[in-house]
XYZ file of C-alpha atoms in Angstrom:
745
model
C 170.599 226.703 89.911
C 170.829 228.618 93.174
C 172.441 226.586 95.936
C 171.866 226.742 99.690
C 175.430 227.872 100.226
C 175.279 230.207 103.194
C 177.413 229.523 106.221
C 175.642 229.158 109.548
C 173.443 232.100 110.464
C 175.675 234.861 111.787
C 174.399 237.618 114.019
C 175.342 241.111 112.927
C 177.589 242.819 115.435
C 177.595 246.430 116.526
C 179.099 248.662 113.835
C 179.361 245.966 111.153
C 177.089 247.476 108.472
C 179.508 250.197 107.338
C 182.452 247.814 107.364
C 180.591 245.196 105.305
C 179.632 247.889 102.788
C 183.250 249.010 102.525
C 184.472 245.452 101.892
C 181.696 244.943 99.345
C 182.843 248.032 97.456
C 186.401 246.660 97.354
C 185.169 243.303 96.065
C 183.168 245.055 93.353
C 181.290 241.919 92.306
C 179.651 243.755 89.413
C 183.003 243.921 87.603
C 183.104 240.620 85.736
C 186.263 241.480 83.799
C 188.898 240.843 86.472
C 189.821 238.580 89.363
C 190.155 240.391 92.697
C 191.670 239.401 96.050
C 190.658 241.401 99.141
C 192.751 241.125 102.310
C 190.817 241.961 105.487
C 193.323 242.446 108.296
C 193.365 243.509 111.931
C 193.940 242.390 115.509
C 192.766 238.985 116.710
C 189.241 239.218 118.111
C 188.339 242.375 116.226
C 185.632 240.648 114.174
C 187.259 239.718 110.854
C 185.564 236.325 110.670
C 182.162 237.841 111.425
C 182.622 240.350 108.601
C 183.779 237.606 106.222
C 180.690 235.505 106.987
C 178.345 238.466 106.501
C 179.958 239.299 103.137
C 179.880 235.634 102.073
C 176.199 235.222 102.903
C 175.358 238.407 101.041
C 177.052 237.588 97.724
C 177.531 233.797 97.549
C 174.512 233.320 95.278
C 176.188 235.433 92.568
C 178.891 232.858 91.878
C 179.091 229.501 90.132
C 180.992 227.967 93.021
C 181.780 229.015 96.592
C 183.938 227.856 99.481
C 184.399 229.165 103.029
C 187.552 227.741 104.646
C 187.479 228.596 108.357
C 190.247 228.473 110.982
C 193.032 227.925 108.456
C 195.725 228.822 110.984
C 194.544 226.149 113.417
C 193.799 223.512 110.767
C 197.245 223.750 109.175
C 198.850 222.816 112.504
C 197.204 219.393 112.293
C 198.929 216.649 110.313
C 197.464 216.657 106.798
C 195.561 219.870 107.499
C 196.522 221.613 104.261
C 195.415 218.574 102.276
C 192.043 218.594 104.066
C 191.564 222.291 103.297
C 192.497 221.861 99.653
C 190.106 218.917 99.352
C 187.289 220.935 100.938
C 187.920 223.870 98.609
C 187.689 221.704 95.475
C 184.719 219.776 96.878
C 182.843 222.998 97.703
C 183.483 224.567 94.302
C 182.455 221.422 92.416
C 179.499 220.848 94.810
C 180.276 217.195 95.334
C 181.938 214.944 97.899
C 185.539 214.037 97.100
C 186.933 210.860 98.631
C 189.737 210.191 96.153
C 192.885 212.047 97.264
C 194.485 211.320 93.893
C 191.796 213.481 92.290
C 192.763 216.459 94.472
C 196.461 215.983 93.660
C 196.053 216.066 89.900
C 198.097 218.544 87.893
C 197.226 222.198 87.457
C 196.320 221.746 83.786
C 193.551 219.338 84.797
C 192.006 221.928 87.103
C 192.505 224.740 84.594
C 190.234 222.849 82.188
C 187.772 222.059 84.987
C 187.472 225.565 86.458
C 188.104 227.844 83.479
C 184.437 228.791 83.054
C 183.566 229.090 86.747
C 183.233 232.379 88.630
C 184.053 231.486 92.230
C 183.948 233.078 95.654
C 186.535 231.771 98.120
C 186.899 232.914 101.724
C 190.194 232.039 103.440
C 189.737 232.749 107.136
C 192.632 233.259 109.572
C 195.599 232.837 107.218
C 198.835 233.061 109.178
C 201.521 232.930 106.491
C 202.103 233.313 102.783
C 203.045 229.638 102.392
C 199.519 228.511 103.311
C 198.009 231.062 100.960
C 200.221 229.874 98.120
C 199.446 226.208 98.796
C 195.678 226.751 98.890
C 195.084 229.071 95.949
C 198.430 230.029 94.440
C 198.144 227.501 91.638
C 194.374 227.684 91.323
C 193.562 231.384 91.129
C 194.375 231.896 87.475
C 192.380 228.762 86.644
C 189.092 230.408 87.613
C 187.069 232.603 85.290
C 187.295 236.383 85.297
C 184.975 237.866 87.887
C 186.137 235.465 90.606
C 186.733 236.856 94.100
C 188.886 235.761 97.029
C 188.635 237.272 100.490
C 191.437 236.595 102.982
C 191.295 237.406 106.701
C 194.627 237.709 108.478
C 196.246 239.288 111.521
C 198.413 241.690 109.545
C 200.856 238.909 108.667
C 199.933 238.284 105.014
C 199.363 241.671 103.421
C 200.869 242.228 99.957
C 201.120 245.598 98.265
C 197.920 246.881 96.719
C 197.379 246.594 92.976
C 194.387 246.609 90.605
C 193.959 242.926 91.469
C 194.824 243.092 95.193
C 192.957 245.296 97.669
C 193.224 245.626 101.448
C 190.924 246.674 104.260
C 191.929 247.288 107.863
C 189.132 246.465 110.302
C 188.496 249.499 112.479
C 188.016 249.381 116.221
C 184.726 250.127 117.898
C 184.442 253.547 119.449
C 183.530 253.963 123.133
C 179.803 254.228 122.515
C 179.764 251.136 120.320
C 181.789 249.252 122.934
C 179.283 250.130 125.639
C 176.368 249.152 123.380
C 177.930 245.740 122.660
C 178.735 245.215 126.346
C 175.121 245.918 127.327
C 173.876 243.564 124.633
C 175.989 240.599 125.758
C 175.665 241.270 129.471
C 171.870 241.362 129.030
C 171.542 244.819 130.547
C 168.224 246.342 129.380
C 168.059 250.104 129.453
C 165.029 249.908 131.733
C 166.814 247.778 134.350
C 168.340 248.822 137.625
C 171.627 249.073 135.704
C 170.229 251.622 133.264
C 172.841 254.111 134.475
C 175.548 251.464 134.014
C 178.926 252.865 133.025
C 182.341 251.381 132.464
C 185.361 252.883 134.110
C 187.546 255.137 131.962
C 190.250 252.471 131.600
C 187.707 249.747 130.880
C 186.011 251.790 128.146
C 189.302 252.621 126.466
C 190.585 249.040 126.629
C 187.367 247.399 125.481
C 186.881 249.832 122.618
C 189.220 247.785 120.452
C 188.052 244.209 120.352
C 184.480 242.869 120.128
C 185.663 239.437 121.354
C 187.189 241.053 124.439
C 183.963 242.937 125.132
C 181.817 239.804 124.792
C 183.991 237.883 127.272
C 183.966 240.725 129.783
C 180.202 241.008 129.422
C 179.881 237.294 130.191
C 181.878 237.848 133.383
C 179.569 240.715 134.363
C 176.437 238.676 133.710
C 175.033 237.443 137.008
C 177.239 239.674 139.177
C 176.053 242.511 141.360
C 176.985 246.091 140.603
C 179.394 246.122 143.581
C 181.100 242.882 142.491
C 181.635 244.245 138.983
C 183.111 247.521 140.277
C 185.490 245.561 142.474
C 186.672 243.509 139.481
C 187.129 246.647 137.392
C 189.273 248.316 140.035
C 191.364 245.139 140.436
C 192.024 244.611 136.734
C 192.673 248.170 135.658
C 194.964 248.863 138.619
C 197.103 245.790 137.871
C 197.340 245.845 134.091
C 198.238 248.376 131.452
C 195.796 249.599 128.810
C 196.815 246.983 126.213
C 197.090 243.846 128.364
C 194.210 242.123 126.558
C 195.574 238.611 127.039
C 196.294 238.979 130.751
C 192.907 240.562 131.471
C 191.138 237.872 129.408
C 192.978 235.228 131.401
C 191.790 236.788 134.660
C 188.264 236.998 133.267
C 188.235 233.305 132.294
C 189.281 232.395 135.814
C 186.231 234.266 137.126
C 183.694 231.894 135.559
C 182.370 229.071 137.726
C 184.324 225.842 138.119
C 182.148 223.703 135.859
C 182.161 226.148 132.953
C 185.886 226.664 133.374
C 186.528 222.927 132.999
C 184.388 222.777 129.855
C 186.208 225.843 128.505
C 189.596 224.163 129.036
C 188.379 220.881 127.493
C 187.198 222.737 124.391
C 190.403 224.764 124.126
C 192.544 221.617 124.375
C 190.737 218.875 122.485
C 187.024 219.276 121.636
C 186.986 222.222 119.204
C 185.251 221.099 116.008
C 183.546 218.160 117.728
C 179.780 217.590 117.545
C 178.509 219.195 120.752
C 176.101 216.312 121.310
C 179.061 213.921 121.462
C 181.098 216.132 123.777
C 178.182 216.495 126.193
C 178.536 212.821 127.089
C 182.031 213.557 128.395
C 180.578 216.090 130.808
C 177.160 214.567 131.441
C 176.593 213.451 135.037
C 180.126 214.496 135.905
C 181.010 215.699 139.383
C 181.772 219.309 138.466
C 178.622 219.761 136.397
C 175.208 220.247 137.996
C 174.015 221.068 134.471
C 175.684 221.058 131.053
C 176.122 224.397 129.345
C 178.622 225.590 126.746
C 180.227 228.705 128.291
C 179.272 231.366 125.743
C 180.861 233.525 124.412
C 184.040 231.591 125.269
C 182.739 228.903 122.922
C 179.748 228.556 120.608
C 177.824 225.846 118.821
C 178.004 226.442 115.086
C 177.133 224.678 111.867
C 176.300 220.952 112.133
C 176.304 221.225 115.948
C 180.086 221.691 115.952
C 181.733 223.371 118.923
C 183.626 226.467 117.849
C 186.108 228.575 119.789
C 188.032 231.625 118.633
C 191.719 230.823 118.092
C 192.712 233.553 120.558
C 190.631 231.901 123.282
C 191.969 228.445 122.381
C 195.503 229.708 122.861
C 194.489 231.378 126.096
C 192.930 228.173 127.446
C 196.037 226.194 126.612
C 198.183 228.827 128.281
C 196.109 228.445 131.454
C 196.730 224.687 131.374
C 200.480 225.148 130.828
C 200.492 227.540 133.781
C 199.285 224.765 136.079
C 202.861 223.439 136.124
C 205.428 225.130 133.904
C 208.317 222.834 134.773
C 206.465 219.514 135.097
C 203.891 218.717 132.356
C 202.939 215.551 134.219
C 201.216 217.710 136.832
C 199.014 219.498 134.291
C 195.349 218.573 133.860
C 195.499 218.208 130.066
C 198.401 217.085 127.876
C 197.236 218.164 124.406
C 200.623 218.254 122.640
C 201.717 214.877 121.218
C 205.442 215.277 121.842
C 204.989 216.482 125.427
C 202.391 213.788 126.173
C 204.567 211.006 124.734
C 207.675 212.185 126.594
C 205.689 212.391 129.844
C 204.378 208.837 129.706
C 207.647 207.328 128.486
C 209.490 208.991 131.367
C 206.756 207.713 133.728
C 206.140 211.286 134.904
C 202.357 211.320 134.607
C 200.413 211.978 137.818
C 196.869 211.720 139.121
C 196.341 215.339 138.034
C 196.288 214.391 134.327
C 192.695 214.155 133.057
C 193.272 214.272 129.283
C 196.074 212.881 127.134
C 196.388 213.326 123.356
C 198.632 211.080 121.264
C 198.513 211.215 117.468
C 201.105 209.104 115.662
C 199.697 210.034 112.215
C 200.529 206.546 111.001
C 201.006 203.087 112.529
C 204.178 202.863 114.604
C 206.198 199.842 115.713
C 206.631 201.318 119.196
C 204.163 199.847 121.658
C 202.522 201.548 124.605
C 202.154 199.442 127.737
C 200.053 199.587 130.921
C 203.045 200.967 132.816
C 202.926 204.081 130.623
C 199.476 204.955 131.983
C 199.203 203.499 135.493
C 200.277 206.726 137.199
C 197.305 208.594 135.641
C 194.169 206.950 137.089
C 192.009 210.060 136.602
C 192.170 210.149 132.809
C 188.766 211.153 131.383
C 189.866 211.600 127.758
C 192.455 209.516 125.923
C 193.483 209.938 122.283
C 195.513 207.065 120.827
C 195.352 207.733 117.084
C 197.277 205.033 115.149
C 198.847 203.774 118.386
C 199.747 200.161 119.141
C 199.223 199.106 122.744
C 200.009 195.782 124.376
C 199.704 194.157 127.792
C 197.289 193.583 130.653
C 195.278 196.778 131.206
C 193.212 195.598 134.184
C 192.179 198.631 136.304
C 194.429 201.025 134.345
C 191.628 203.347 133.147
C 188.996 203.330 135.921
C 187.654 206.812 135.086
C 188.047 206.915 131.311
C 184.933 208.326 129.633
C 186.144 209.077 126.097
C 188.520 206.893 124.069
C 189.507 208.180 120.646
C 191.497 205.464 118.883
C 191.396 206.321 115.212
C 193.410 203.968 113.048
C 192.979 201.173 115.580
C 194.557 197.888 114.341
C 192.485 194.845 113.386
C 194.303 192.574 115.826
C 194.555 193.726 119.445
C 197.479 192.847 121.708
C 195.764 193.754 124.968
C 193.931 191.852 127.668
C 191.468 193.012 130.318
C 190.889 196.265 128.460
C 187.724 196.836 130.453
C 186.336 200.366 130.325
C 183.308 200.273 132.587
C 182.806 204.061 132.656
C 183.395 204.624 128.929
C 180.677 206.803 127.362
C 182.314 207.735 124.020
C 184.242 205.363 121.746
C 185.672 206.795 118.514
C 187.212 204.166 116.222
C 186.975 206.200 113.007
C 189.058 205.059 110.023
C 190.040 201.829 111.786
C 190.345 198.235 110.577
C 187.543 196.903 112.750
C 185.204 194.186 111.485
C 182.099 192.467 112.802
C 184.244 189.901 114.644
C 186.832 192.350 116.017
C 187.866 191.158 119.487
C 187.534 194.654 120.938
C 183.742 194.409 121.032
C 184.026 191.891 123.877
C 187.084 193.437 125.532
C 185.746 196.931 126.153
C 182.688 196.036 128.317
C 180.605 198.876 126.910
C 177.491 198.750 129.067
C 177.609 202.526 129.704
C 178.589 203.509 126.157
C 176.539 206.399 124.756
C 178.415 207.231 121.520
C 179.975 204.764 119.043
C 181.729 206.398 116.079
C 182.839 204.046 113.287
C 183.200 206.666 110.540
C 185.224 205.446 107.577
C 185.680 201.850 108.775
C 185.872 200.454 105.255
C 186.497 196.846 106.369
C 183.134 196.723 108.113
C 180.742 194.647 105.967
C 178.235 193.855 108.716
C 177.829 195.774 111.947
C 178.643 194.063 115.230
C 175.848 192.939 117.545
C 174.674 195.734 119.792
C 173.584 193.636 122.769
C 176.585 194.790 124.846
C 175.857 198.514 124.481
C 172.114 198.907 124.914
C 172.463 202.423 126.376
C 173.847 203.742 123.088
C 172.486 207.181 122.157
C 174.494 207.962 119.000
C 175.629 205.443 116.373
C 177.792 206.861 113.576
C 178.496 204.608 110.587
C 179.156 207.386 108.073
C 181.364 206.457 105.097
C 181.505 202.770 105.950
C 181.628 202.296 102.194
C 181.525 198.469 102.231
C 178.727 198.106 104.786
C 175.910 195.945 103.397
C 173.991 194.935 106.507
C 172.973 196.361 109.869
C 172.572 193.669 112.501
C 168.985 193.088 113.635
C 170.033 193.683 117.251
C 169.924 197.397 116.476
C 166.290 197.161 117.514
C 167.467 196.671 121.113
C 168.869 200.221 121.265
C 165.898 201.809 123.007
C 167.971 204.877 123.972
C 169.320 205.584 120.476
C 168.728 209.217 119.516
C 170.847 209.564 116.358
C 171.632 207.032 113.599
C 174.071 208.254 110.945
C 174.394 206.096 107.805
C 175.544 208.839 105.425
C 177.517 207.653 102.381
C 177.274 203.966 103.236
C 177.097 203.532 99.487
C 176.617 199.735 99.472
C 173.800 199.716 102.017
C 170.590 198.926 100.150
C 168.237 197.935 102.955
C 167.298 199.089 106.444
C 166.292 196.357 108.880
C 162.663 196.319 109.981
C 163.971 196.624 113.550
C 164.765 200.288 112.890
C 161.115 200.816 113.743
C 161.852 199.671 117.306
C 164.106 202.687 117.960
C 161.411 204.535 119.855
C 163.773 207.278 121.147
C 165.264 208.052 117.709
C 165.250 211.757 116.792
C 167.634 211.792 113.822
C 167.968 209.357 110.909
C 170.607 210.321 108.333
C 170.827 208.062 105.281
C 172.099 210.467 102.603
C 174.083 208.898 99.785
C 173.084 205.307 100.546
C 171.624 202.774 98.090
C 168.543 202.187 100.232
C 165.611 201.321 97.960
C 162.788 201.668 100.440
C 162.168 202.830 103.964
C 160.484 200.116 106.051
C 156.850 200.590 107.042
C 157.904 200.177 110.675
C 159.356 203.699 110.578
C 155.869 204.894 111.470
C 156.554 203.829 115.065
C 159.240 206.523 115.467
C 157.076 209.073 117.264
C 160.133 211.071 118.420
C 161.808 211.355 114.990
C 162.580 215.000 114.148
C 164.993 214.683 111.207
C 164.786 212.292 108.254
C 167.451 213.052 105.661
C 167.634 210.869 102.549
C 169.313 213.177 100.037
C 171.026 211.587 97.048
C 169.453 208.204 97.714
C 169.247 207.535 94.000
C 167.514 204.172 94.475
C 164.786 205.416 96.807
C 161.528 205.506 94.834
C 158.770 205.927 97.396
C 157.938 206.810 100.961
C 155.981 204.416 103.168
C 152.367 205.307 103.830
C 153.107 205.218 107.556
C 155.156 208.410 107.277
C 152.058 210.247 108.463
C 152.691 208.854 111.957
C 155.953 210.804 112.285
C 154.188 213.500 114.270
C 157.407 215.059 115.630
C 159.273 215.384 112.338
C 160.518 218.900 111.557
C 162.958 218.248 108.669
C 162.345 215.977 105.684
C 165.007 216.037 102.965
C 164.635 213.875 99.842
C 166.942 215.757 97.459
C 167.895 213.846 94.333
C 165.854 210.753 95.107
C 163.718 208.809 92.568
C 160.510 209.448 94.485
C 157.638 210.128 92.092
C 155.124 211.588 94.527
C 154.587 212.619 98.103
C 151.757 210.753 99.817
C 148.670 212.778 100.733
C 149.402 211.909 104.346
C 152.297 214.406 104.303
C 149.642 216.925 105.311
C 149.480 215.202 108.701
C 153.070 216.131 109.569
C 151.909 219.038 111.670
C 155.390 219.917 113.002
C 157.240 219.825 109.669
C 159.316 222.999 109.265
C 161.681 222.164 106.402
C 160.719 220.164 103.299
C 163.360 219.758 100.593
C 162.666 218.064 97.249
C 165.593 219.590 95.347
C 166.394 217.701 92.115
C 163.530 215.223 92.600
C 162.899 215.298 88.862
C 160.235 212.581 88.929
C 157.912 214.490 91.236
C 155.381 216.355 89.090
C 153.183 217.939 91.732
C 152.702 218.528 95.421
C 149.661 217.023 97.151
C 146.889 219.479 97.951
C 147.219 218.402 101.583
C 150.415 220.468 101.778
C 148.263 223.350 102.934
C 147.415 221.449 106.113
C 150.890 222.134 107.509
C 150.553 225.883 107.119
C 151.121 226.458 110.808
C 154.541 224.800 110.817
C 156.273 224.824 107.392
C 159.014 227.466 107.306
C 161.054 226.425 104.252
C 160.007 224.687 101.025
C 162.577 223.763 98.367
C 161.410 222.302 95.041
C 164.372 223.553 92.979
C 165.245 221.373 90.010
C 162.212 219.157 90.545
C 159.605 218.208 87.941
C 156.955 220.354 89.634
C 155.442 222.898 87.256
C 152.465 224.149 89.261
C 151.749 224.688 92.923
C 148.426 223.562 94.408
C 145.953 226.276 95.439
C 146.424 225.223 99.052
C 149.949 226.682 98.998
C 148.508 230.014 100.113
C 147.638 228.407 103.449
C 151.331 228.195 104.365
C 151.127 231.198 106.657
C 154.458 230.465 108.399
C 156.479 229.968 105.186
C 159.610 232.141 105.216
C 161.726 230.647 102.405
C 160.459 229.438 99.008
C 163.013 227.937 96.613
C 161.802 227.098 93.099
C 164.963 227.572 90.980
C 165.301 225.723 87.667
C 161.692 224.586 87.551
C 159.101 224.700 84.786
C 156.583 227.029 86.409
C 154.703 229.202 83.939
C 153.554 231.619 86.645
C 154.220 232.642 90.204
C 152.405 230.640 92.895
C 148.697 231.537 93.077
C 147.816 233.750 96.010
C 151.462 234.497 96.764
C 150.398 237.745 98.406
C 148.785 235.701 101.182
C 152.129 234.186 102.196
C 152.751 237.157 104.451
C 155.628 235.564 106.377
C 157.770 235.111 103.250
C 161.276 236.544 103.620
C 163.099 234.907 100.705
C 162.003 233.862 97.198
C 164.371 232.078 94.812
C 163.122 231.621 91.248
C 166.295 231.826 89.162
C 166.639 229.861 85.920
C 162.873 229.461 85.616
C 162.842 229.697 81.849
C 159.122 228.985 81.480
C 157.818 231.874 83.587
C 155.444 234.059 81.590
C 154.311 237.615 82.233
C 155.391 239.736 85.145
C 155.746 239.335 88.855
C 152.188 239.657 90.253
C 151.331 242.976 91.876
C 150.207 241.239 95.062
C 153.861 240.692 95.891
C 153.611 244.165 97.390
C 151.800 242.587 100.340
C 154.912 240.674 101.412
C 156.145 243.214 103.915
C 158.737 240.812 105.345
C 160.382 240.000 102.003
C 164.153 240.530 102.137
C 165.445 238.582 99.124
C 163.957 238.182 95.645
C 166.194 236.361 93.154
C 164.979 235.942 89.587
C 168.199 235.837 87.565
C 168.114 234.025 84.224
C 164.308 233.810 84.372
C 161.863 234.896 81.652
C 159.908 237.309 83.861
C 158.909 240.296 81.734
C 158.177 242.990 84.317
C 158.415 244.059 87.955
C 155.244 245.663 89.402
C 155.187 249.180 90.811
C 153.984 247.698 94.110
C 157.519 246.474 94.801
C 158.104 249.955 96.187
C 156.045 248.890 99.212
C 158.603 246.250 100.261
C 160.450 248.297 102.853
C 162.501 245.325 104.072
C 163.745 244.254 100.621
C 167.549 244.050 100.718
C 168.392 241.988 97.607
C 166.761 242.135 94.176
C 168.543 239.923 91.650
C 167.493 240.470 88.028
C 170.711 239.533 86.249
C 170.107 238.192 82.739
C 166.349 238.722 82.953
C 166.361 239.745 79.304
C 162.597 240.272 79.027
C 162.571 243.132 81.562
C 162.956 246.473 79.780
C 162.486 248.929 82.625
C 162.347 249.078 86.389
C 159.855 250.771 88.684
C 160.864 252.793 91.704
C 162.515 250.498 94.220
C 161.946 250.497 97.991
C 165.030 252.159 99.453
C 168.703 252.878 99.106
C 169.355 249.762 101.215
C 168.210 247.459 98.411
C 171.123 245.816 96.592
C 170.228 245.533 92.913
C 171.840 242.975 90.599
C 171.004 243.962 87.052
C 172.490 243.958 83.538
C 174.067 247.067 82.042
C 170.980 247.717 79.912
C 168.927 248.455 83.039
C 171.560 250.345 85.009
C 170.013 253.642 84.031
C 167.140 252.783 86.381
C 168.027 254.317 89.723
C 167.026 254.003 93.332
C 165.072 256.881 94.894
């Protein structure tokens, strides 16, 4: 079955098409007889990750298992980072969550038996040394089936000699014209504007020509400046620095952004990369340097799952700026992000009022205790990380400005008094020993708390009462594997926007009071044992996301679901639901409906056509649906239709009327009879048509009309004997050897 494996949507950069094509030719995915490793190397910021993502998205559907491991260089610097990466790789390839570390550490013979028949695609992004490469795939590579591919991006530091199995590609620099085009694009300079005659100085053009990242940052500096201000900056930079001083010029450029954005940039570089942006916003929300909250793009971006992402080069640059605040005295820096330096500073009582963020990560519980005296000289702390720390003493008035406390691995029994955090907005107690009666709930005074993260608190059987934190906006209980009950006081959280219950495997019931959460926009209950959703859910007029994938005990939806007038995503993958209620047609803002592996659902209600003005993606792959209702043709906004591994005997009726369709997935449909209907030629926006392993017998001549078709996958379509003329040379054709004689015009 085809999986939704693509990484977050990635925008094509200037000059990427030719480079992607070159890498694709080196990967040679049509050769199933050998395993190939491609090393993509070049300077930091030149666009290796972008190319890797574009290649991954283009070919991931060809493989039995896929994994994209990003930021390996940064992740391996964290304690246990290699183990996390290895776990993610195995989890991705097997397409299942892995919580048992012992499983990941099993011997190589175990994995050889497990993977021997799997063709895999693995992307290893930003590998800094051979040791990491060996640890991640050295033992595994020969376990995978022939035809597997690995793509490694690196800054020239891990490049072996070429061989039939190992191939290399050096990412080329942009030329001057491409650099100027990219600069215009990111500086928002339309050709018709008053800057239509905009030019870069000779030195600027030559320097920028190398690195897309560099160009994007410089364009961000230009944005909002007058022509005279930009010329002044150009003259200043290029007169002071040599042609290759990328880092020094970038540093100057980062200092040019406004104060608020600069502070956010430094926070992200030091301690919020990889954090959910919605959580981080509560650190900055209503803060003195921020009239409005805005991630400073392109210095940082919001990626998959709302995570904040920053290029490793910019992270290092931000940290260098912080170190430069006081080279000799770390206690006078704004952010102490290194554990050893932070610990030495507080133990020597050298912290000052300039310190706003302090990161301590003991990796495991230590017998050394931290006391109030260690922190009293730093009253302006906004962010404090105390992972696995033990603290003791009277903390009255020690943290008057603390907004974010991350205390992962917090002990069950506290040794503190007066630990009052009146300004605290974010409390992260992930993987701690907290229980319902933990004394910290009363100690912290959480009246201003907006985010409570209890991920992985396996001792939590019943949630605490929420009466002390009624301003809570995000409640995260993910992987509280022993949780059986949510306290009824949850109904008092009138400001709650997001409730995350994912993988609370013992939770079988939601309290009726969930229906009182009138501000709720996101309800995540994937992997729980919830048997039914309470009728009161119909009161959630603001709910936009309801995700109940792999709720194997969930058998029906409440009739009141029709009142969820704001819902845009409904995911019921793998549930025991037997039918969608007719009222689903009243969800007039629904954009994404996923019923993947809902094997008990036999048909869609005819009312599905009533949401034709909103539905963008429909996934019924692996379900029991064998025929679409006639009203399907009313889905005028539908862009993606997934129907892999179903029992359809024909294509959807009136498919030619779905003129917005861009992607059709109908692989492993072994009951399809006849050919693809000729009316498919009306789908002028169609980019992807995947039919591999289906019983389709012919492709119509009208396919030639699909000028935007980029992927046509007909692998193992044994009933097809010949191909018509295809749209253009830009169409990538996946086909068996028997049909290779058919050629593109």
